[in-house]
Amino acid sequence: SKFFSTVCSGVLDDLKKIIVTCEGNIYTIDENNHLNDVKHLVNVIELITWVLGLILLVLFLIIFYKKYKYTWKIFVCSSIMILIGIVLFYLFGLINFNWLFNCFHRLFFSNESWIFEDSSILIRMFPEGLFIDAFERILFSSFIMGFVVFLIGIYLRKQFK
């Protein structure tokens, strides 16, 4: 009858909407929640990076124009400690990256929503190798920045002699 066909077509329209939504989003609810947590973490890290960069720039300008005699020691010593820390962190990552990865997740995510089965779409799209590569790139760029701070210290030492 007409009533039945109207109800069925309404249900079918709803099913089509659900199917399209599921097809447009290939992740499960838990995977989506984790990706949202990651997005939030990345935004926070980006903000902190900009703020710290601005503070470092202001400090450098103050130190440069005030011409403190032993400022270079702060730059050289702190950069050497940072560079040693980066190298040790890298070596530890080579030895046991999986443990480091788990510690990172426990530190930055409040629940265990980051633990997925190997068959998970999220795991298949973001394999461990991707994170190892990202880890190495982050450490490499951090090493370069630490080395630049070291060079600034050497430059300041020559300026204040």
Protein backbone atom coordinates (compact mmCIF):
# COMPACT_ATOMS: atom_id res chain seq x y z
CA SER A 1 0.00 0.00 0.00
CA LYS A 2 0.92 3.67 -0.22
CA PHE A 3 1.71 3.93 3.54
CA PHE A 4 4.09 0.97 3.37
CA SER A 5 5.94 2.32 0.33
CA THR A 6 6.27 5.77 1.97
CA VAL A 7 7.70 4.24 5.17
CA CYS A 8 10.05 1.97 3.21
CA SER A 9 11.30 4.78 1.01
CA GLY A 10 11.97 6.89 4.12
CA VAL A 11 13.92 4.04 5.70
CA LEU A 12 15.85 3.46 2.48
CA ASP A 13 16.72 7.16 2.27
CA ASP A 14 18.02 7.00 5.85
CA LEU A 15 20.01 3.86 5.06
CA LYS A 16 21.53 5.54 2.01
CA LYS A 17 22.61 8.47 4.18
CA ILE A 18 24.20 6.10 6.70
CA ILE A 19 25.96 4.15 3.96
CA VAL A 20 27.30 7.33 2.35
CA THR A 21 28.50 8.57 5.76
CA CYS A 22 30.24 5.25 6.43
CA GLU A 23 31.81 5.23 2.97
CA GLY A 24 33.02 8.81 3.34
CA ASN A 25 34.64 8.04 6.69
CA ILE A 26 36.66 4.86 6.60
CA TYR A 27 37.74 5.01 10.24
CA THR A 28 35.95 3.58 13.26
CA ILE A 29 34.74 5.86 16.04
CA ASP A 30 37.79 4.99 18.17
CA GLU A 31 40.13 5.70 15.25
CA ASN A 32 38.38 9.03 14.60
CA ASN A 33 38.66 9.94 18.28
CA HIS A 34 42.38 9.18 18.24
CA LEU A 35 42.91 11.22 15.06
CA ASN A 36 41.10 14.16 16.67
CA ASP A 37 43.32 13.80 19.76
CA VAL A 38 46.39 13.79 17.49
CA LYS A 39 45.15 16.88 15.66
CA HIS A 40 44.69 18.69 18.97
CA LEU A 41 48.18 17.64 20.13
CA VAL A 42 49.74 18.87 16.88
CA ASN A 43 47.98 22.24 17.26
CA VAL A 44 49.23 22.58 20.85
CA ILE A 45 52.78 21.66 19.84
CA GLU A 46 52.67 24.16 16.99
CA LEU A 47 51.54 26.92 19.34
CA ILE A 48 54.24 26.07 21.89
CA THR A 49 56.87 26.04 19.14
CA TRP A 50 55.90 29.52 17.96
CA VAL A 51 55.84 30.91 21.50
CA LEU A 52 59.23 29.39 22.38
CA GLY A 53 60.70 30.59 19.08
CA LEU A 54 59.52 34.11 19.80
CA ILE A 55 60.94 33.99 23.34
CA LEU A 56 64.27 32.71 21.99
CA LEU A 57 64.37 35.49 19.41
CA VAL A 58 63.65 38.17 22.03
CA LEU A 59 66.29 36.73 24.37
CA PHE A 60 68.82 36.59 21.58
CA LEU A 61 68.15 40.22 20.63
CA ILE A 62 68.44 41.35 24.25
CA ILE A 63 71.68 39.44 24.72
CA PHE A 64 73.07 40.61 21.39
CA TYR A 65 72.41 44.29 22.05
CA LYS A 66 73.40 44.24 25.74
CA LYS A 67 76.67 42.54 24.82
CA TYR A 68 76.98 40.34 27.89
CA LYS A 69 80.52 39.00 27.98
CA TYR A 70 79.81 35.35 28.80
CA THR A 71 76.55 34.86 26.92
CA TRP A 72 78.29 32.68 24.40
CA LYS A 73 78.88 30.06 27.11
CA ILE A 74 75.12 29.71 27.65
CA PHE A 75 74.58 29.11 23.93
CA VAL A 76 77.49 26.71 23.51
CA CYS A 77 76.89 24.68 26.68
CA SER A 78 73.12 24.42 26.24
CA SER A 79 73.45 23.46 22.57
CA ILE A 80 76.04 20.78 23.38
CA MET A 81 73.70 19.29 26.00
CA ILE A 82 70.79 19.39 23.53
CA LEU A 83 72.88 17.78 20.78
CA ILE A 84 74.07 15.00 23.11
CA GLY A 85 70.48 14.44 24.24
CA ILE A 86 69.27 14.19 20.65
CA VAL A 87 71.98 11.68 19.75
CA LEU A 88 71.19 9.56 22.83
CA PHE A 89 67.46 9.75 22.08
CA TYR A 90 68.14 8.65 18.49
CA LEU A 91 70.31 5.73 19.61
CA PHE A 92 67.65 4.64 22.10
CA GLY A 93 65.05 4.83 19.33
CA LEU A 94 67.21 2.57 17.18
CA ILE A 95 67.47 0.05 19.99
CA ASN A 96 63.80 0.00 21.07
CA PHE A 97 61.53 2.27 19.03
CA ASN A 98 58.38 0.35 20.01
CA TRP A 99 58.91 1.07 23.73
CA LEU A 100 59.58 4.74 22.97
CA PHE A 101 56.43 4.89 20.81
CA ASN A 102 54.32 3.39 23.61
CA CYS A 103 55.78 5.78 26.20
CA PHE A 104 54.99 8.73 23.94
CA HIS A 105 51.36 7.63 23.63
CA ARG A 106 50.98 7.00 27.35
CA LEU A 107 52.41 10.43 28.07
CA PHE A 108 50.29 12.43 25.62
CA PHE A 109 47.00 10.50 25.45
CA SER A 110 44.83 10.06 28.53
CA ASN A 111 43.24 6.77 27.57
CA GLU A 112 44.24 3.74 25.56
CA SER A 113 42.30 4.82 22.47
CA TRP A 114 45.56 4.61 20.56
CA ILE A 115 45.77 0.81 20.77
CA PHE A 116 44.33 -0.86 17.67
CA GLU A 117 44.38 -4.30 16.08
CA ASP A 118 46.88 -4.94 13.28
CA SER A 119 43.93 -5.24 10.89
CA SER A 120 42.77 -1.70 11.75
CA ILE A 121 42.59 0.72 8.82
CA LEU A 122 44.46 3.30 10.89
CA ILE A 123 47.34 0.87 11.51
CA ARG A 124 47.44 -0.16 7.86
CA MET A 125 47.44 3.47 6.65
CA PHE A 126 50.00 4.63 9.23
CA PRO A 127 52.47 1.73 9.65
CA GLU A 128 55.31 1.75 12.16
CA GLY A 129 57.81 2.69 9.45
CA LEU A 130 56.04 6.00 8.94
CA PHE A 131 56.50 6.87 12.62
CA ILE A 132 60.15 5.78 12.59
CA ASP A 133 60.72 8.06 9.61
CA ALA A 134 58.92 10.96 11.35
CA PHE A 135 60.96 10.32 14.53
CA GLU A 136 64.20 10.50 12.55
CA ARG A 137 63.14 13.66 10.69
CA ILE A 138 62.12 15.42 13.91
CA LEU A 139 65.42 14.52 15.57
CA PHE A 140 67.39 15.58 12.49
CA SER A 141 65.70 19.00 12.32
CA SER A 142 66.15 19.40 16.09
CA PHE A 143 69.82 18.52 15.70
CA ILE A 144 70.20 21.17 12.99
CA MET A 145 68.53 23.78 15.22
CA GLY A 146 70.78 22.81 18.13
CA PHE A 147 73.81 23.10 15.88
CA VAL A 148 72.67 26.58 14.76
CA VAL A 149 72.45 27.62 18.43
CA PHE A 150 75.98 26.25 18.88
CA LEU A 151 77.20 28.33 15.92
CA ILE A 152 75.50 31.42 17.37
CA GLY A 153 77.43 30.78 20.60
CA ILE A 154 80.71 30.56 18.68
CA TYR A 155 79.82 33.77 16.83
CA LEU A 156 79.05 35.56 20.11
CA ARG A 157 82.32 34.36 21.62
CA LYS A 158 84.24 35.94 18.75
CA GLN A 159 82.23 39.16 19.04
CA PHE A 160 82.84 39.64 22.76
CA LYS A 161 86.58 38.86 22.86
